[in-house]
Coordinates of C-alpha atoms in Angstrom, one line a residue:
X1 CA 6.2 -19.3 5.0
X2 CA 7.3 -22.9 5.6
X3 CA 8.6 -23.9 2.1
X4 CA 10.8 -22.1 -0.3
X5 CA 9.9 -20.6 -3.6
X6 CA 11.5 -23.6 -5.2
X7 CA 8.9 -25.8 -3.6
X8 CA 6.3 -24.1 -5.6
X9 CA 7.8 -25.9 -8.6
X10 CA 6.8 -29.1 -7.0
X11 CA 3.1 -28.5 -7.4
X12 CA 1.6 -31.8 -8.3
X13 CA 0.8 -33.8 -5.3
X14 CA 3.3 -36.6 -5.9
X15 CA 5.5 -34.4 -7.9
X16 CA 5.6 -32.3 -4.8
X17 CA 6.5 -35.3 -2.6
X18 CA 9.8 -36.5 -3.9
X19 CA 13.3 -37.9 -3.3
X20 CA 15.3 -41.1 -3.5
X21 CA 18.1 -42.6 -1.5
X22 CA 19.2 -41.5 1.9
X23 CA 18.8 -38.1 3.6
X24 CA 21.2 -35.4 2.4
X25 CA 24.8 -35.7 3.5
X26 CA 27.0 -33.2 5.4
X27 CA 24.9 -32.4 8.5
X28 CA 28.0 -31.5 10.4
X29 CA 30.0 -28.3 10.1
X30 CA 33.3 -28.4 8.4
X31 CA 34.9 -26.0 10.9
X32 CA 34.2 -24.6 14.3
X33 CA 34.6 -21.0 13.2
X34 CA 32.3 -18.8 15.2
X35 CA 29.2 -17.4 13.5
X36 CA 28.9 -13.6 13.4
X37 CA 26.4 -12.0 15.7
X38 CA 23.0 -11.7 14.1
X39 CA 23.8 -14.2 11.4
X40 CA 22.5 -17.7 10.8
X41 CA 24.7 -20.8 10.5
X42 CA 24.1 -22.7 7.3
X43 CA 26.6 -25.4 8.1
X44 CA 24.1 -27.8 9.6
X45 CA 22.6 -27.9 6.1
X46 CA 25.9 -28.4 4.2
X47 CA 29.4 -28.1 5.6
X48 CA 30.6 -26.2 2.5
X49 CA 29.3 -25.0 -0.9
X50 CA 31.3 -27.9 -2.3
X51 CA 29.3 -30.3 -0.2
X52 CA 26.1 -28.7 -1.6
X53 CA 27.4 -29.2 -5.2
X54 CA 28.2 -32.9 -4.5
X55 CA 24.7 -33.5 -3.1
X56 CA 23.1 -31.9 -6.1
X57 CA 25.0 -34.1 -8.4
X58 CA 23.9 -37.1 -6.3
X59 CA 20.3 -36.1 -6.5
X60 CA 20.5 -35.7 -10.3
X61 CA 21.9 -39.2 -10.5
X62 CA 19.1 -40.6 -8.3
X63 CA 16.5 -38.9 -10.4
X64 CA 17.4 -41.2 -13.3
X65 CA 16.2 -44.2 -11.2
X66 CA 12.7 -42.9 -10.8
X67 CA 11.8 -44.0 -14.4
X68 CA 12.1 -47.6 -13.3
X69 CA 9.1 -47.2 -11.0
X70 CA 6.8 -46.2 -13.9
X71 CA 4.1 -48.8 -14.4
X72 CA 4.6 -50.5 -11.1
X73 CA 2.6 -48.5 -8.6
X74 CA -0.7 -50.2 -9.3
X75 CA 0.6 -53.8 -9.2
X76 CA 0.5 -54.1 -5.4
X77 CA 0.3 -52.2 -2.1
X78 CA 3.9 -52.9 -1.5
X79 CA 5.0 -51.5 -4.8
X80 CA 2.9 -48.4 -4.2
X81 CA 4.5 -47.9 -0.8
X82 CA 8.0 -48.5 -2.1
X83 CA 7.5 -45.9 -4.9
X84 CA 6.0 -43.3 -2.6
X85 CA 8.7 -43.8 0.0
X86 CA 11.4 -43.4 -2.7
X87 CA 9.8 -40.3 -4.0
X88 CA 9.4 -38.8 -0.5
X89 CA 13.0 -39.4 0.3
X90 CA 14.2 -37.6 -2.8
X91 CA 11.8 -34.7 -2.2
X92 CA 13.2 -34.4 1.3
X93 CA 16.7 -34.0 0.0
X94 CA 15.6 -31.5 -2.7
X95 CA 14.0 -29.3 0.0
X96 CA 17.2 -29.2 2.0
X97 CA 19.1 -28.4 -1.2
X98 CA 16.7 -25.5 -1.9
X99 CA 16.9 -24.1 1.7
X100 CA 20.6 -23.7 1.6
X101 CA 20.5 -22.1 -1.8
X102 CA 17.7 -19.7 -1.1
X103 CA 19.0 -18.6 2.3
X104 CA 22.4 -17.8 0.9
X105 CA 20.8 -15.9 -2.1
X106 CA 18.5 -13.9 0.2
X107 CA 21.3 -12.9 2.6
X108 CA 22.9 -10.8 -0.2
X109 CA 21.0 -10.7 -3.5
X110 CA 24.1 -9.0 -5.1
X111 CA 26.3 -12.1 -4.9
X112 CA 26.1 -13.7 -8.3
X113 CA 27.4 -17.0 -7.2
X114 CA 24.6 -17.4 -4.7
X115 CA 22.0 -16.4 -7.3
X116 CA 23.4 -19.0 -9.6
X117 CA 23.2 -21.7 -7.0
X118 CA 19.6 -20.8 -6.3
X119 CA 18.8 -21.2 -10.0
X120 CA 20.5 -24.6 -10.0
X121 CA 18.3 -25.6 -7.0
X122 CA 15.2 -24.5 -8.9
X123 CA 16.3 -26.4 -12.0
X124 CA 16.9 -29.5 -9.9
X125 CA 13.3 -29.3 -8.5
X126 CA 12.0 -28.8 -12.0
X127 CA 13.9 -31.9 -13.2
X128 CA 12.3 -33.8 -10.4
X129 CA 8.9 -32.5 -11.3
X130 CA 9.4 -33.7 -14.9
X131 CA 10.8 -37.1 -13.7
X132 CA 7.7 -37.8 -11.5
X133 CA 5.0 -36.2 -13.6
X134 CA 3.6 -39.7 -14.4
X135 CA 3.0 -40.6 -10.7
X136 CA -0.2 -38.7 -10.1
X137 CA -1.9 -40.1 -13.2
X138 CA -0.7 -43.6 -12.3
X139 CA -2.0 -43.4 -8.8
X140 CA -5.3 -42.0 -10.0
X141 CA -5.7 -44.9 -12.4
X142 CA -5.4 -47.4 -9.5
X143 CA -8.9 -46.3 -8.4
X144 CA -10.4 -45.3 -5.0
X145 CA -11.6 -48.8 -4.1
X146 CA -8.2 -50.5 -4.4
X147 CA -6.4 -47.7 -2.7
X148 CA -8.7 -47.7 0.2
X149 CA -8.4 -51.4 0.5
X150 CA -4.6 -51.2 0.4
X151 CA -4.6 -48.4 3.0
X152 CA -6.6 -50.6 5.4
X153 CA -4.3 -53.6 4.9
X154 CA -0.9 -51.9 4.6
X155 CA 0.4 -50.0 7.7
X156 CA 3.4 -48.7 5.7
X157 CA 1.0 -46.6 3.6
X158 CA -0.4 -44.8 6.6
X159 CA 2.0 -41.8 6.2
X160 CA 0.8 -41.4 2.6
X161 CA -2.9 -41.6 3.5
X162 CA -3.7 -37.9 3.2
X163 CA -1.8 -37.5 0.0
X164 CA -3.5 -40.5 -1.5
X165 CA -6.9 -39.4 -0.5
X166 CA -6.2 -35.9 -1.8
X167 CA -5.0 -37.3 -5.1
X168 CA -8.2 -39.2 -5.5
X169 CA -10.2 -36.1 -4.7
X170 CA -8.3 -34.1 -7.3
X171 CA -8.5 -36.8 -10.0
X172 CA -10.7 -34.6 -12.2
X173 CA -7.8 -32.1 -12.4
X174 CA -5.1 -34.6 -13.1
X175 CA -4.1 -34.8 -16.7
X176 CA -2.7 -37.6 -18.9
X177 CA 1.0 -38.5 -18.2
X178 CA 2.2 -36.6 -21.3
X179 CA 0.3 -33.5 -20.4
X180 CA 1.5 -33.7 -16.8
X181 CA 5.1 -33.9 -18.1
X182 CA 4.5 -30.8 -20.2
X183 CA 3.2 -28.8 -17.2
X184 CA 6.1 -30.0 -15.1
X185 CA 8.5 -28.8 -17.8
X186 CA 6.7 -25.4 -17.8
X187 CA 7.4 -24.9 -14.1
X188 CA 10.7 -23.1 -14.6
X189 CA 9.5 -20.4 -16.9
X190 CA 6.4 -20.0 -14.8
X191 CA 8.6 -19.2 -11.8
X192 CA 10.5 -16.5 -13.6
X193 CA 8.2 -13.5 -12.8
X194 CA 8.9 -14.0 -9.1
X195 CA 12.6 -14.3 -9.6
X196 CA 12.7 -11.3 -11.9
X197 CA 10.7 -9.2 -9.5
X198 CA 12.9 -10.2 -6.5
X199 CA 16.1 -9.3 -8.2
X200 CA 14.8 -6.1 -9.6
X201 CA 13.3 -4.7 -6.4
X202 CA 16.0 -6.0 -4.0
X203 CA 19.2 -5.5 -6.1
X204 CA 18.6 -3.1 -9.0
X205 CA 16.2 -0.3 -8.0
X206 CA 18.0 3.1 -7.8
X207 CA 17.3 4.3 -4.3
X208 CA 17.4 8.1 -3.7
X209 CA 19.6 9.8 -1.2
X210 CA 17.9 12.2 1.2
X211 CA 19.1 14.6 3.8
X212 CA 17.1 14.1 7.0
X213 CA 17.9 16.3 9.9
X214 CA 21.4 16.9 8.4
X215 CA 22.1 13.2 7.8
X216 CA 22.5 11.6 4.4
X217 CA 20.1 8.6 4.1
X218 CA 19.9 6.1 1.2
X219 CA 16.2 5.5 1.1
X220 CA 15.9 1.8 0.4
X221 CA 13.1 -0.5 1.6
X222 CA 14.5 -0.9 5.1
X223 CA 15.1 2.8 5.6
X224 CA 11.6 3.5 4.2
X225 CA 10.1 1.2 6.8
X226 CA 12.1 3.0 9.5
X227 CA 11.4 6.6 8.4
X228 CA 7.7 6.2 7.5
X229 CA 7.1 6.2 11.3
X230 CA 9.2 9.3 11.9
X231 CA 7.5 11.7 14.4
X232 CA 8.0 14.7 12.1
X233 CA 5.1 14.8 9.5
X234 CA 7.4 16.8 7.1
X235 CA 10.0 14.0 7.2
X236 CA 7.3 11.4 6.6
X237 CA 6.0 13.3 3.6
X238 CA 9.5 13.8 2.3
X239 CA 10.1 10.1 2.6
X240 CA 6.9 9.1 0.8
X241 CA 7.4 11.6 -2.0
X242 CA 10.9 10.2 -2.6
X243 CA 10.3 6.5 -2.1
X244 CA 7.2 5.8 -4.2
X245 CA 8.4 7.6 -7.4
X246 CA 11.2 4.9 -7.6
X247 CA 8.5 2.2 -8.1
X248 CA 6.4 4.5 -10.3
X249 CA 9.4 4.9 -12.6
X250 CA 9.3 1.1 -13.1
X251 CA 5.5 0.9 -13.3
X252 CA 5.5 -0.5 -16.8
X253 CA 8.2 -3.0 -16.2
X254 CA 6.8 -4.4 -12.9
X255 CA 3.4 -4.3 -14.5
X256 CA 4.7 -6.6 -17.2
X257 CA 6.3 -8.9 -14.7
X258 CA 3.1 -9.2 -12.6
X259 CA 1.0 -9.7 -15.8
X260 CA 3.3 -12.6 -16.6
X261 CA 2.6 -14.0 -13.1
X262 CA -1.1 -13.7 -13.6
X263 CA -1.2 -15.2 -17.0
X264 CA 0.9 -18.1 -15.9
X265 CA -1.5 -18.8 -13.1
X266 CA -4.5 -18.5 -15.4
X267 CA -2.8 -20.9 -17.8
X268 CA -2.3 -23.5 -15.1
X269 CA -5.9 -23.2 -13.8
X270 CA -7.3 -23.7 -17.3
X271 CA -4.9 -26.5 -18.1
X272 CA -6.1 -28.3 -15.0
X273 CA -9.8 -27.6 -15.7
X274 CA -10.5 -25.3 -12.8
X275 CA -13.2 -22.7 -13.1
X276 CA -10.8 -20.0 -11.9
X277 CA -7.4 -19.2 -10.5
X278 CA -8.9 -18.9 -7.0
X279 CA -10.6 -22.3 -7.4
X280 CA -7.2 -23.9 -8.2
X281 CA -5.5 -22.1 -5.3
X282 CA -8.1 -23.3 -2.8
X283 CA -8.7 -26.7 -4.4
X284 CA -5.4 -28.4 -3.4
X285 CA -6.2 -28.1 0.3
X286 CA -10.0 -28.2 -0.3
X287 CA -10.5 -24.8 1.3
X288 CA -14.0 -23.5 0.6
X289 CA -14.0 -20.4 -1.7
X290 CA -16.5 -19.0 0.8
X291 CA -13.5 -18.4 3.2
X292 CA -12.0 -15.9 0.7
X293 CA -15.3 -14.2 -0.3
X294 CA -16.6 -14.0 3.2
X295 CA -13.4 -12.4 4.4
X296 CA -13.6 -9.7 1.7
X297 CA -17.3 -9.1 2.3
X298 CA -16.8 -8.8 6.1
X299 CA -13.8 -6.6 5.8
X300 CA -15.8 -4.2 3.7
X301 CA -18.6 -4.3 6.2
X302 CA -16.1 -3.4 8.9
X303 CA -14.7 -0.4 7.1
X304 CA -16.6 2.0 9.5
X305 CA -14.5 0.6 12.3
X306 CA -11.3 1.1 10.3
X307 CA -12.3 4.6 9.5
X308 CA -13.0 5.1 13.2
X309 CA -9.5 4.1 13.9
X310 CA -8.1 6.5 11.4
X311 CA -10.2 9.4 12.9
X312 CA -8.9 8.5 16.3
X313 CA -5.4 8.6 15.1
X314 CA -6.0 12.0 13.6
X315 CA -7.3 13.4 16.9
X316 CA -4.4 11.9 18.9
X317 CA -1.8 13.2 16.5
X318 CA -3.4 16.6 16.2
X319 CA -3.8 16.4 12.4
X320 CA -6.3 18.7 10.6
X321 CA -5.9 16.5 7.5
X322 CA -4.7 12.9 7.7
X323 CA -2.5 11.8 4.8
X324 CA -1.3 8.3 3.8
X325 CA 2.1 9.2 5.1
X326 CA 0.6 9.6 8.6
X327 CA -0.7 6.0 9.0
X328 CA 2.5 4.5 10.4
X329 CA 3.6 7.0 13.0
X330 CA 3.1 5.6 16.5
X331 CA 0.3 7.3 18.5
X332 CA 2.5 7.4 21.6
X333 CA 6.2 7.2 22.3
X334 CA 7.4 3.8 23.6
X335 CA 9.4 3.5 26.8
X336 CA 12.0 1.7 24.7
X337 CA 13.1 2.9 21.3
X338 CA 16.3 0.8 20.6
X339 CA 15.7 -2.8 21.5
X340 CA 18.5 -5.3 20.9
X341 CA 17.7 -8.7 19.5
X342 CA 18.5 -10.3 22.8
X343 CA 16.1 -8.0 24.6
X344 CA 13.4 -8.7 22.0
X345 CA 13.9 -12.4 22.5
X346 CA 13.7 -12.0 26.3
X347 CA 10.5 -10.0 26.0
X348 CA 9.0 -12.6 23.6
X349 CA 9.8 -15.4 26.1
X350 CA 8.0 -13.5 28.8
X351 CA 5.0 -12.8 26.7
X352 CA 4.6 -16.4 25.6
X353 CA 4.8 -17.9 29.1
X354 CA 1.1 -18.8 28.8
X355 CA 2.1 -21.3 26.1
X356 CA 3.7 -23.4 28.9
X357 CA 7.2 -24.6 29.9
X358 CA 7.8 -27.0 27.0
X359 CA 7.1 -24.3 24.4
X360 CA 9.3 -21.8 26.3
X361 CA 12.2 -24.3 26.4
X362 CA 12.0 -25.1 22.7
X363 CA 11.9 -21.4 21.9
X364 CA 14.8 -20.5 24.1
X365 CA 16.9 -23.3 22.5
X366 CA 16.1 -21.8 19.0
X367 CA 17.2 -18.4 20.1
X368 CA 20.6 -19.8 21.0
X369 CA 21.0 -21.9 17.9
X370 CA 22.0 -19.3 15.2
X371 CA 18.7 -20.0 13.4
X372 CA 18.1 -16.3 12.4
X373 CA 19.8 -13.7 10.3
X374 CA 18.6 -10.4 11.8
X375 CA 21.3 -7.9 10.6
X376 CA 20.4 -4.9 8.5
X377 CA 22.5 -4.8 5.4
X378 CA 22.3 -3.6 1.8
X379 CA 21.4 -6.3 -0.8
X380 CA 19.6 -8.4 1.8
X381 CA 16.1 -9.6 0.8
X382 CA 13.5 -7.3 2.1
X383 CA 10.8 -8.4 4.6
X384 CA 10.9 -11.3 7.0
X385 CA 10.2 -15.0 6.7
X386 CA 10.7 -18.4 8.3
X387 CA 11.9 -21.3 6.1
X388 CA 11.3 -24.7 7.7
X389 CA 11.7 -26.9 4.7
X390 CA 14.8 -28.7 5.9
X391 CA 13.1 -31.4 7.9
X392 CA 16.3 -32.9 9.2
X393 CA 17.8 -29.7 10.5
X394 CA 15.8 -26.8 12.0
X395 CA 13.9 -23.7 10.8
X396 CA 15.7 -20.6 9.6
X397 CA 14.5 -17.1 10.0
X398 CA 15.3 -13.9 8.1
X399 CA 14.5 -10.3 9.1
X400 CA 16.2 -7.0 9.3
X401 CA 15.9 -6.0 13.0
X402 CA 15.6 -2.2 13.3
X403 CA 15.4 -2.0 17.1
X404 CA 11.8 -0.6 17.2
X405 CA 8.7 -2.3 18.6
X406 CA 7.7 -3.3 15.1
X407 CA 10.9 -5.4 14.9
X408 CA 10.1 -6.9 18.3
X409 CA 6.7 -7.9 17.1
X410 CA 8.0 -9.2 13.8
X411 CA 10.5 -11.3 15.7
X412 CA 7.7 -12.8 17.8
X413 CA 5.7 -13.4 14.7
X414 CA 8.5 -15.3 12.8
X415 CA 9.4 -17.4 15.8
X416 CA 5.7 -18.4 15.9
X417 CA 6.3 -19.9 12.5
X418 CA 9.5 -21.5 13.7
X419 CA 7.8 -23.2 16.7
X420 CA 5.0 -24.4 14.5
X421 CA 7.6 -26.1 12.4
X422 CA 9.3 -27.5 15.4
X423 CA 6.1 -29.0 16.8
X424 CA 5.0 -30.4 13.5
X425 CA 8.4 -31.9 12.6
X426 CA 8.6 -33.4 16.1
X427 CA 5.2 -35.1 15.7
X428 CA 4.7 -35.9 12.0
X429 CA 6.8 -37.9 9.6
X430 CA 8.3 -35.9 6.7
X431 CA 5.4 -37.0 4.4
X432 CA 2.8 -35.1 6.5
X433 CA 5.0 -32.3 7.9
X434 CA 4.4 -29.7 5.1
X435 CA 1.5 -27.8 6.8
X436 CA -0.7 -25.6 4.7
X437 CA -0.3 -21.8 4.5
X438 CA -3.9 -21.7 5.5
X439 CA -2.8 -22.7 9.0
X440 CA 0.7 -21.2 8.9
X441 CA -0.1 -17.7 9.9
X442 CA -2.2 -18.7 13.0
X443 CA 0.7 -19.5 15.3
X444 CA 2.8 -16.5 14.2
X445 CA -0.1 -14.1 14.6
X446 CA -1.1 -15.6 18.0
X447 CA 2.4 -14.8 19.2
X448 CA 2.0 -11.2 18.1
X449 CA -1.3 -10.9 19.9
X450 CA 0.1 -12.5 23.1
X451 CA 2.9 -10.0 22.9
X452 CA 0.5 -7.1 22.5
X453 CA -1.6 -8.4 25.5
X454 CA 1.6 -8.6 27.5
X455 CA 2.6 -5.1 26.7
X456 CA -0.8 -3.8 27.7
X457 CA -0.8 -5.8 31.0
X458 CA 2.7 -4.7 32.0
X459 CA 2.5 -1.1 30.8
X460 CA 4.1 1.3 33.3
X461 CA 1.7 4.2 33.5
X462 CA -0.8 5.8 31.2
X463 CA 1.5 6.7 28.4
X464 CA 3.0 3.2 28.0
X465 CA -0.5 1.7 28.1
X466 CA -1.6 4.1 25.4
X467 CA 1.3 2.9 23.3
X468 CA 0.6 -0.7 23.9
X469 CA -3.1 -0.3 23.0
X470 CA -2.3 1.7 19.9
X471 CA 0.2 -1.0 18.8
X472 CA -2.5 -3.6 19.1
X473 CA -4.8 -1.5 16.9
X474 CA -2.1 -1.1 14.3
X475 CA -1.5 -4.8 14.3
X476 CA -5.2 -5.5 13.7
X477 CA -5.3 -2.8 10.9
X478 CA -2.2 -4.3 9.2
X479 CA -3.0 -7.9 9.6
X480 CA -6.8 -7.9 9.0
X481 CA -7.9 -4.9 7.0
X482 CA -4.7 -4.3 5.0
X483 CA -4.4 -7.9 4.0
X484 CA -8.1 -8.1 3.1
X485 CA -7.5 -5.1 0.8
X486 CA -4.5 -6.9 -0.8
X487 CA -6.7 -10.0 -1.2
X488 CA -9.4 -8.0 -2.9
X489 CA -6.8 -6.5 -5.3
X490 CA -5.3 -9.9 -6.0
X491 CA -8.7 -11.5 -6.8
X492 CA -9.7 -8.6 -9.1
X493 CA -6.4 -8.7 -10.9
X494 CA -6.7 -12.5 -11.5
X495 CA -10.3 -12.1 -12.6
X496 CA -9.2 -9.4 -15.1
X497 CA -6.6 -11.7 -16.5
X498 CA -9.2 -14.5 -16.7
X499 CA -11.5 -12.2 -18.8
X500 CA -8.6 -11.6 -21.2
X501 CA -8.3 -7.9 -20.3
X502 CA -4.9 -6.2 -20.9
X503 CA -2.8 -6.2 -17.7
X504 CA -0.5 -3.2 -17.5
X505 CA 1.2 -1.3 -14.8
X506 CA -1.2 1.6 -15.3
X507 CA -4.2 -0.6 -15.1
X508 CA -2.9 -2.3 -11.9
X509 CA -2.2 1.1 -10.3
X510 CA -5.7 2.3 -11.1
X511 CA -7.2 -0.8 -9.6
X512 CA -5.1 -0.6 -6.5
X513 CA -5.7 3.2 -6.0
X514 CA -9.5 2.6 -6.0
X515 CA -9.2 0.1 -3.2
X516 CA -6.7 2.2 -1.3
X517 CA -9.0 5.2 -1.4
X518 CA -12.1 3.1 -0.4
X519 CA -10.4 1.3 2.5
X520 CA -8.9 4.6 3.9
X521 CA -12.1 6.7 3.4
X522 CA -10.6 9.2 1.0
X523 CA -14.0 10.2 -0.3
X524 CA -15.3 10.7 3.2
X525 CA -12.3 12.8 4.2
X526 CA -10.9 10.2 6.6
X527 CA -7.4 9.8 5.0
X528 CA -6.3 11.7 1.9
X529 CA -4.7 9.4 -0.6
X530 CA -2.4 10.9 -3.3
X531 CA -2.7 9.2 -6.7
X532 CA 1.0 8.5 -6.6
X533 CA 0.4 5.9 -3.9
X534 CA -1.6 3.7 -6.2
X535 CA 1.8 2.2 -7.2
X536 CA 2.1 0.5 -3.8
X537 CA 0.9 -2.8 -5.4
X538 CA 4.4 -3.0 -7.0
X539 CA 6.0 -3.0 -3.5
X540 CA 4.2 -6.2 -2.3
X541 CA 6.4 -9.4 -3.0
X542 CA 3.7 -11.7 -1.6
X543 CA 1.6 -11.1 -4.8
X544 CA 4.0 -13.5 -6.5
X545 CA 2.8 -16.3 -4.2
X546 CA -0.8 -16.4 -5.6
X547 CA -3.6 -16.0 -3.1
X548 CA -1.3 -16.1 -0.1
X549 CA -2.0 -12.8 1.6
X550 CA -5.6 -13.4 2.5
X551 CA -4.5 -16.0 4.9
X552 CA -3.0 -13.3 7.1
X553 CA -6.5 -11.9 7.6
X554 CA -8.2 -15.3 8.1
X555 CA -5.4 -16.4 10.5
X556 CA -5.5 -13.3 12.7
X557 CA -9.2 -14.1 13.2
X558 CA -8.3 -17.6 14.3
X559 CA -5.3 -16.4 16.2
X560 CA -7.3 -13.9 18.2
X561 CA -9.5 -16.7 19.4
X562 CA -6.6 -18.9 20.5
X563 CA -4.5 -16.0 22.0
X564 CA -7.4 -14.8 24.1
X565 CA -8.2 -18.2 25.5
X566 CA -4.6 -19.3 26.1
X567 CA -3.8 -15.9 27.7
X568 CA -6.6 -16.5 30.1
X569 CA -5.2 -19.9 31.1
X570 CA -7.7 -22.1 29.2
X571 CA -5.7 -25.3 29.3
X572 CA -8.2 -27.3 27.2
X573 CA -8.0 -24.7 24.5
X574 CA -4.2 -24.7 24.7
X575 CA -4.2 -28.5 24.2
X576 CA -6.4 -28.1 21.1
X577 CA -4.0 -25.4 19.9
X578 CA -1.0 -27.6 20.2
X579 CA -2.8 -30.4 18.4
X580 CA -3.3 -28.0 15.6
X581 CA 0.5 -27.2 15.6
X582 CA 1.3 -30.9 15.6
X583 CA -1.1 -31.9 12.9
X584 CA 1.0 -30.8 10.0
X585 CA -0.5 -32.0 6.7
X586 CA -2.3 -35.0 8.3
X587 CA -5.8 -33.7 7.3
X588 CA -7.4 -30.9 5.4
X589 CA -6.4 -27.5 7.0
X590 CA -9.8 -26.0 7.0
X591 CA -11.2 -29.0 8.9
X592 CA -8.2 -28.9 11.3
X593 CA -8.9 -25.3 12.2
X594 CA -12.6 -25.9 12.4
X595 CA -12.0 -28.8 14.8
X596 CA -9.9 -26.5 17.0
X597 CA -12.9 -24.2 17.3
X598 CA -12.9 -21.7 14.4
X599 CA -15.0 -21.9 11.2
X600 CA -13.3 -19.5 8.8
X601 CA -16.0 -19.9 6.2
X602 CA -18.5 -18.1 8.5
X603 CA -18.8 -14.4 9.2
X604 CA -18.4 -14.7 12.9
X605 CA -14.6 -14.9 13.2
X606 CA -14.2 -11.7 11.2
X607 CA -16.9 -9.9 13.0
X608 CA -15.2 -10.9 16.3
X609 CA -11.9 -9.2 15.1
X610 CA -13.8 -6.0 14.3
X611 CA -15.5 -6.1 17.7
X612 CA -12.1 -6.6 19.3
X613 CA -10.8 -3.6 17.5
X614 CA -13.7 -1.5 18.7
X615 CA -13.2 -2.7 22.3
X616 CA -9.5 -1.7 22.2
X617 CA -10.5 1.7 20.8
X618 CA -13.0 2.2 23.6
X619 CA -10.3 1.6 26.1
X620 CA -7.9 3.9 24.3
X621 CA -10.4 6.7 24.0
X622 CA -11.2 6.4 27.7
X623 CA -7.5 6.7 28.6
X624 CA -6.9 9.7 26.3
X625 CA -9.9 11.4 27.8
X626 CA -8.4 11.2 31.3
X627 CA -6.7 14.3 32.6

């Protein structure tokens, strides 16, 4: 994900584009103290926490100057440009402020000081939103004819072209200045469900202690991810039966938190005169709703292929009855079981050589630059992400590297995000650097697929090739089918909220359980799903970024197209791919991907992913049949 949660507060187009004065201060480190291995260095953002505090106060002071712009934007092209430039400069600084605060908070969610700083960053963004709520209505009032004439005659407005054209397109969803101010003021309370969920699940859940093969284990999220792939089915079942009751015990609470998230989204959609929450989510980037609905439809049509995969797993694992606790165990033992971060980086560099020497050099420089926090530690935010919002610095990455192949693949994935940001920021001005999430998962998933192809091609012997093929299948399951299931759940939950139905933890569990059983073929005897596992919806933090997860599935479809061609040495395709990486927010994301060769509103990209999965299974079945 390129931008921070704070950036979600800057939702209006110009409200989302802001900042005054010069870029943030303190780009240099205050000391030369070495950074601990596996940690990121936040000093390029701000030398010290005190420097961050100073910059925040400066931003707050500059916010007061924005009011002087009110009523001037429509008087001339020069005034419009000056106002937009001033707003963009301030937004640039606020993003940087937010990056530092959110990274520090995520590194250890138990540190109260860091959580407080993150809240201050959120509050600063919200104040900016309130201070610029009048901008979009004022630009809309200028009118399309005058804005297009000014764009043609004023070169300085070029970097604002896409934003201006998008604002005109969304004029029907722009409210009066007073109403926009009210919505901007509501941004902070509307963000709270995500903040509450993050703190509850990362810092406050009472994790159980298990004894596994004589070793005491605190079963938090990171240990769950590690032990759910344990080769012993009894251990896996023990882990599942201990881990999920923790979430089940908080079903009512997390249900209330997610209900607040849903109601907040529905409120915003109705306030802005959208037909639905999905329409609002897709409308900003003008993504056809057919992309979402076609994905869900085609994923359901492809369930026989998913069930074929689960049956193949059962045969290879020698299971008489497959259970949900069996879906993560590797089908074959890897030749390496304890990768170091350095080894994972070297492997990623080799796998991505088809990208060319420039990409390789930029990636290698990032590896050496202390951009990533990869250590496993208690209190650290779960999951993995890339934050590239600090335009003047470099991307930052967070993950907990466990040493297994999944961690290697995750590393390649997140660095795909980072390189996307590097290419975009190198090519685009700040004003058009904030690429859509609709595109964001394509470069990251392409990296994963190229890594998978590399592992298959360089497998040493039958067993290693079986492992590599099985990993590719698992990647496709997790990135396409699992994310499509999440998308179907999320859409159904929002639609229930829109109908005014009561949203409770029990209701959400029932909804999710039905999908879990259908996708895994419970009724057909493919994978048995215990009712307890319906609580899994409460484990997914991405649900607090509305209608985000479906883009993993759409993007793997596009990524498969690019990875296959680039891997085969198609230089023309590679050039189109890099143009996509460099495009940023210079045009509508759906059209950018379509121009690169993939129409994600049509069934074909999704059917191609299903065909790819079947081809890999054909190869794997042939290998396992050999004596």
